[in-house]
């Protein structure tokens, strides 16, 4: 009998290491196969909760936030692109010129979870931002992506025009901050085991098998 494993994937849709981590986790789950049934939920985390709606130039942002030089930023981008290729995800860094506010994307993900389409929407958001260079804070982009993954686009538009799921999203953000999660991705297995960062597939597989072995 396969074991059901609760997996909370705490992340932001503007975090490249989160995209890498998700694809690596999914590959690890594929390797394990029928031994596990993943109860996977995406939990909200905002890297830049104070970001203005129009966003900020990414190079300016990285310099202000991390003190990164242009050379350091380019090295990081090259490393992210290579890691993405390893897990089958395409980063088009030349299209990603700005950092955006992602709160509305998290609100829509909360609704998508109720509709059974959260994982599909999460993937669509990562692709829209990192591969296509689109704004994940744009209501037009969010409504379109919702429709593309089988959600009701009209209902998505209604949610975004209101404050629906705002309180729930803030509550979940605060919960994980209070649990000591201050960087993402943070992958929590069965409410007990934490895997931090966009780890390689082998690391995720080893952790999953260890948890399975402990029952």
Tab-separated table of C-alpha atoms in Angstrom:
chain	number	residue	atom	x	y	z
A	1	UNK	CA	0.000	0.000	0.000
A	2	UNK	CA	1.390	3.431	-0.877
A	3	UNK	CA	1.923	5.886	1.950
A	4	UNK	CA	0.211	9.262	1.817
A	5	UNK	CA	2.762	12.000	2.463
A	6	UNK	CA	1.704	15.528	3.328
A	7	UNK	CA	3.957	18.012	1.553
A	8	UNK	CA	3.754	21.752	2.140
A	9	UNK	CA	5.726	23.653	-0.491
A	10	UNK	CA	6.281	27.168	0.861
A	11	UNK	CA	7.342	29.437	-1.970
A	12	UNK	CA	6.912	32.586	-4.034
A	13	UNK	CA	6.126	32.643	-7.736
A	14	UNK	CA	8.950	35.161	-8.298
A	15	UNK	CA	11.576	32.896	-6.710
A	16	UNK	CA	13.721	31.035	-9.287
A	17	UNK	CA	14.962	28.514	-6.753
A	18	UNK	CA	11.333	27.665	-5.991
A	19	UNK	CA	10.734	26.766	-9.634
A	20	UNK	CA	13.863	24.603	-9.571
A	21	UNK	CA	12.860	23.023	-6.265
A	22	UNK	CA	9.366	22.139	-7.430
A	23	UNK	CA	10.573	20.423	-10.588
A	24	UNK	CA	13.257	18.561	-8.632
A	25	UNK	CA	10.718	17.443	-6.029
A	26	UNK	CA	8.369	16.196	-8.727
A	27	UNK	CA	11.165	14.235	-10.401
A	28	UNK	CA	12.032	12.687	-7.038
A	29	UNK	CA	8.389	11.693	-6.538
A	30	UNK	CA	8.367	10.144	-10.012
A	31	UNK	CA	11.410	8.059	-9.090
A	32	UNK	CA	9.677	6.720	-5.994
A	33	UNK	CA	6.553	5.976	-7.973
A	34	UNK	CA	3.728	3.967	-6.432
A	35	UNK	CA	5.309	3.851	-2.973
A	36	UNK	CA	3.958	7.301	-2.131
A	37	UNK	CA	0.894	9.426	-2.772
A	38	UNK	CA	1.850	13.081	-2.450
A	39	UNK	CA	-0.677	15.366	-0.763
A	40	UNK	CA	1.020	18.476	-2.146
A	41	UNK	CA	-0.064	21.974	-1.106
A	42	UNK	CA	1.505	25.280	-2.092
A	43	UNK	CA	1.808	27.746	0.757
A	44	UNK	CA	2.308	31.502	0.309
A	45	UNK	CA	5.529	33.392	0.936
A	46	UNK	CA	6.330	36.853	-0.400
A	47	UNK	CA	9.969	37.696	-1.048
A	48	UNK	CA	9.012	41.335	-1.524
A	49	UNK	CA	5.723	42.040	0.270
A	50	UNK	CA	6.217	45.816	0.021
A	51	UNK	CA	6.817	45.758	-3.739
A	52	UNK	CA	4.820	48.401	-5.599
A	53	UNK	CA	2.278	47.196	-8.205
A	54	UNK	CA	4.364	48.374	-11.180
A	55	UNK	CA	7.355	46.415	-9.903
A	56	UNK	CA	11.043	47.315	-9.978
A	57	UNK	CA	13.895	46.822	-12.427
A	58	UNK	CA	15.483	43.499	-11.502
A	59	UNK	CA	19.103	44.675	-11.595
A	60	UNK	CA	18.259	47.688	-9.467
A	61	UNK	CA	16.375	45.448	-7.059
A	62	UNK	CA	19.177	42.900	-6.697
A	63	UNK	CA	21.729	45.657	-6.110
A	64	UNK	CA	19.575	47.303	-3.444
A	65	UNK	CA	18.546	44.099	-1.673
A	66	UNK	CA	21.681	41.978	-1.883
A	67	UNK	CA	24.438	44.367	-2.886
A	68	UNK	CA	25.106	42.196	-5.917
A	69	UNK	CA	27.391	43.530	-8.617
A	70	UNK	CA	26.383	43.102	-12.290
A	71	UNK	CA	29.007	40.350	-12.592
A	72	UNK	CA	27.675	38.525	-9.526
A	73	UNK	CA	24.111	38.820	-10.784
A	74	UNK	CA	25.101	37.408	-14.173
A	75	UNK	CA	26.905	34.484	-12.543
A	76	UNK	CA	23.803	33.718	-10.482
A	77	UNK	CA	21.578	33.914	-13.553
A	78	UNK	CA	23.849	31.501	-15.427
A	79	UNK	CA	23.786	29.074	-12.505
A	80	UNK	CA	19.985	29.270	-12.233
A	81	UNK	CA	19.591	28.699	-15.970
A	82	UNK	CA	21.827	25.609	-15.805
A	83	UNK	CA	20.008	24.201	-12.780
A	84	UNK	CA	16.712	24.766	-14.548
A	85	UNK	CA	17.896	22.796	-17.566
A	86	UNK	CA	18.804	19.883	-15.290
A	87	UNK	CA	15.207	19.546	-14.114
A	88	UNK	CA	13.545	20.417	-17.419
A	89	UNK	CA	12.581	24.041	-16.757
A	90	UNK	CA	13.466	26.920	-19.075
A	91	UNK	CA	14.651	30.237	-17.634
A	92	UNK	CA	14.694	33.027	-20.219
A	93	UNK	CA	16.528	35.550	-18.102
A	94	UNK	CA	16.605	38.140	-20.867
A	95	UNK	CA	12.789	38.341	-20.704
A	96	UNK	CA	12.645	38.756	-16.918
A	97	UNK	CA	13.368	42.447	-16.511
A	98	UNK	CA	11.374	43.320	-13.406
A	99	UNK	CA	10.402	42.049	-9.951
A	100	UNK	CA	6.676	42.276	-9.200
A	101	UNK	CA	4.247	42.104	-6.289
A	102	UNK	CA	2.878	38.549	-6.042
A	103	UNK	CA	0.155	38.799	-3.386
A	104	UNK	CA	-2.719	38.503	-5.860
A	105	UNK	CA	-1.103	35.437	-7.393
A	106	UNK	CA	-1.064	33.848	-3.942
A	107	UNK	CA	-4.733	34.735	-3.445
A	108	UNK	CA	-5.570	33.027	-6.717
A	109	UNK	CA	-3.526	29.969	-5.732
A	110	UNK	CA	-5.555	29.704	-2.509
A	111	UNK	CA	-8.746	29.578	-4.581
A	112	UNK	CA	-7.182	27.155	-7.078
A	113	UNK	CA	-6.464	24.752	-4.193
A	114	UNK	CA	-10.190	24.559	-3.454
A	115	UNK	CA	-10.858	23.882	-7.125
A	116	UNK	CA	-8.246	21.137	-7.416
A	117	UNK	CA	-6.063	23.100	-9.842
A	118	UNK	CA	-3.428	24.605	-7.573
A	119	UNK	CA	-0.470	22.625	-8.881
A	120	UNK	CA	-1.387	23.400	-12.489
A	121	UNK	CA	-1.702	27.118	-11.723
A	122	UNK	CA	1.603	27.151	-9.852
A	123	UNK	CA	3.371	25.683	-12.871
A	124	UNK	CA	1.650	28.156	-15.172
A	125	UNK	CA	2.766	31.064	-12.980
A	126	UNK	CA	6.386	29.932	-12.949
A	127	UNK	CA	6.384	29.529	-16.717
A	128	UNK	CA	4.654	32.879	-17.293
A	129	UNK	CA	7.224	34.762	-15.214
A	130	UNK	CA	10.495	32.943	-15.751
A	131	UNK	CA	10.042	31.584	-19.270
A	132	UNK	CA	7.758	34.167	-20.882
A	133	UNK	CA	8.738	37.243	-18.843
A	134	UNK	CA	5.145	38.133	-17.945
A	135	UNK	CA	3.965	40.036	-14.863
A	136	UNK	CA	2.546	37.575	-12.266
A	137	UNK	CA	0.858	40.500	-10.535
A	138	UNK	CA	-1.154	41.515	-13.598
A	139	UNK	CA	-4.831	40.662	-13.270
A	140	UNK	CA	-5.089	40.117	-17.017
A	141	UNK	CA	-2.226	37.617	-16.921
A	142	UNK	CA	-3.660	35.880	-13.855
A	143	UNK	CA	-7.145	35.576	-15.349
A	144	UNK	CA	-5.729	34.185	-18.577
A	145	UNK	CA	-3.578	31.630	-16.769
A	146	UNK	CA	-6.525	30.555	-14.621
A	147	UNK	CA	-8.543	29.851	-17.749
A	148	UNK	CA	-5.671	28.001	-19.382
A	149	UNK	CA	-5.413	25.523	-16.484
A	150	UNK	CA	-9.141	24.804	-16.425
A	151	UNK	CA	-10.346	27.297	-13.827
A	152	UNK	CA	-13.320	29.611	-14.309
A	153	UNK	CA	-11.775	32.785	-15.743
A	154	UNK	CA	-14.798	34.914	-14.868
A	155	UNK	CA	-14.635	33.761	-11.246
A	156	UNK	CA	-10.885	34.448	-11.196
A	157	UNK	CA	-11.576	37.998	-12.337
A	158	UNK	CA	-14.179	38.434	-9.584
A	159	UNK	CA	-11.750	37.198	-6.939
A	160	UNK	CA	-8.979	39.520	-8.091
A	161	UNK	CA	-11.338	42.521	-8.146
A	162	UNK	CA	-12.272	41.849	-4.517
A	163	UNK	CA	-10.351	41.067	-1.350
A	164	UNK	CA	-11.319	37.387	-1.476
A	165	UNK	CA	-8.724	35.045	0.049
A	166	UNK	CA	-6.647	38.011	1.265
A	167	UNK	CA	-7.151	37.261	4.968
A	168	UNK	CA	-6.511	33.541	4.473
A	169	UNK	CA	-3.349	34.248	2.502
A	170	UNK	CA	-1.998	36.669	5.126
A	171	UNK	CA	-2.792	34.154	7.839
A	172	UNK	CA	-0.877	31.403	6.079
A	173	UNK	CA	2.062	33.709	5.358
A	174	UNK	CA	2.255	34.685	9.026
A	175	UNK	CA	1.916	31.084	10.181
A	176	UNK	CA	4.971	29.921	8.278
A	177	UNK	CA	6.968	33.013	9.263
A	178	UNK	CA	6.190	32.195	12.891
A	179	UNK	CA	7.398	28.647	12.261
A	180	UNK	CA	10.794	30.096	11.342
A	181	UNK	CA	10.484	29.991	7.550
A	182	UNK	CA	12.335	33.068	6.296
A	183	UNK	CA	13.689	31.819	2.965
A	184	UNK	CA	12.181	29.724	0.217
A	185	UNK	CA	11.588	27.196	-1.080
A	186	UNK	CA	10.878	25.439	2.194
A	187	UNK	CA	9.471	21.943	1.758
A	188	UNK	CA	7.839	20.457	4.850
A	189	UNK	CA	7.123	16.720	4.929
A	190	UNK	CA	4.383	15.407	7.223
A	191	UNK	CA	4.559	18.599	9.324
A	192	UNK	CA	7.884	17.374	10.766
A	193	UNK	CA	10.754	17.387	8.272
A	194	UNK	CA	12.126	20.451	6.511
A	195	UNK	CA	14.056	20.569	3.248
A	196	UNK	CA	15.387	24.059	2.545
A	197	UNK	CA	16.333	25.451	-0.848
A	198	UNK	CA	16.143	24.355	-4.459
A	199	UNK	CA	17.897	21.059	-3.827
A	200	UNK	CA	18.914	18.521	-6.500
A	201	UNK	CA	16.612	15.619	-7.316
A	202	UNK	CA	18.800	13.151	-5.410
A	203	UNK	CA	18.500	15.158	-2.189
A	204	UNK	CA	14.710	15.243	-2.415
A	205	UNK	CA	14.554	11.546	-3.230
A	206	UNK	CA	16.760	10.630	-0.274
A	207	UNK	CA	14.643	12.726	2.110
A	208	UNK	CA	11.371	11.288	0.800
A	209	UNK	CA	12.644	7.721	1.116
A	210	UNK	CA	13.876	8.380	4.652
A	211	UNK	CA	10.463	9.676	5.700
A	212	UNK	CA	8.775	6.695	4.027
A	213	UNK	CA	11.071	4.290	5.853
A	214	UNK	CA	10.159	5.865	9.181
A	215	UNK	CA	6.512	5.295	8.385
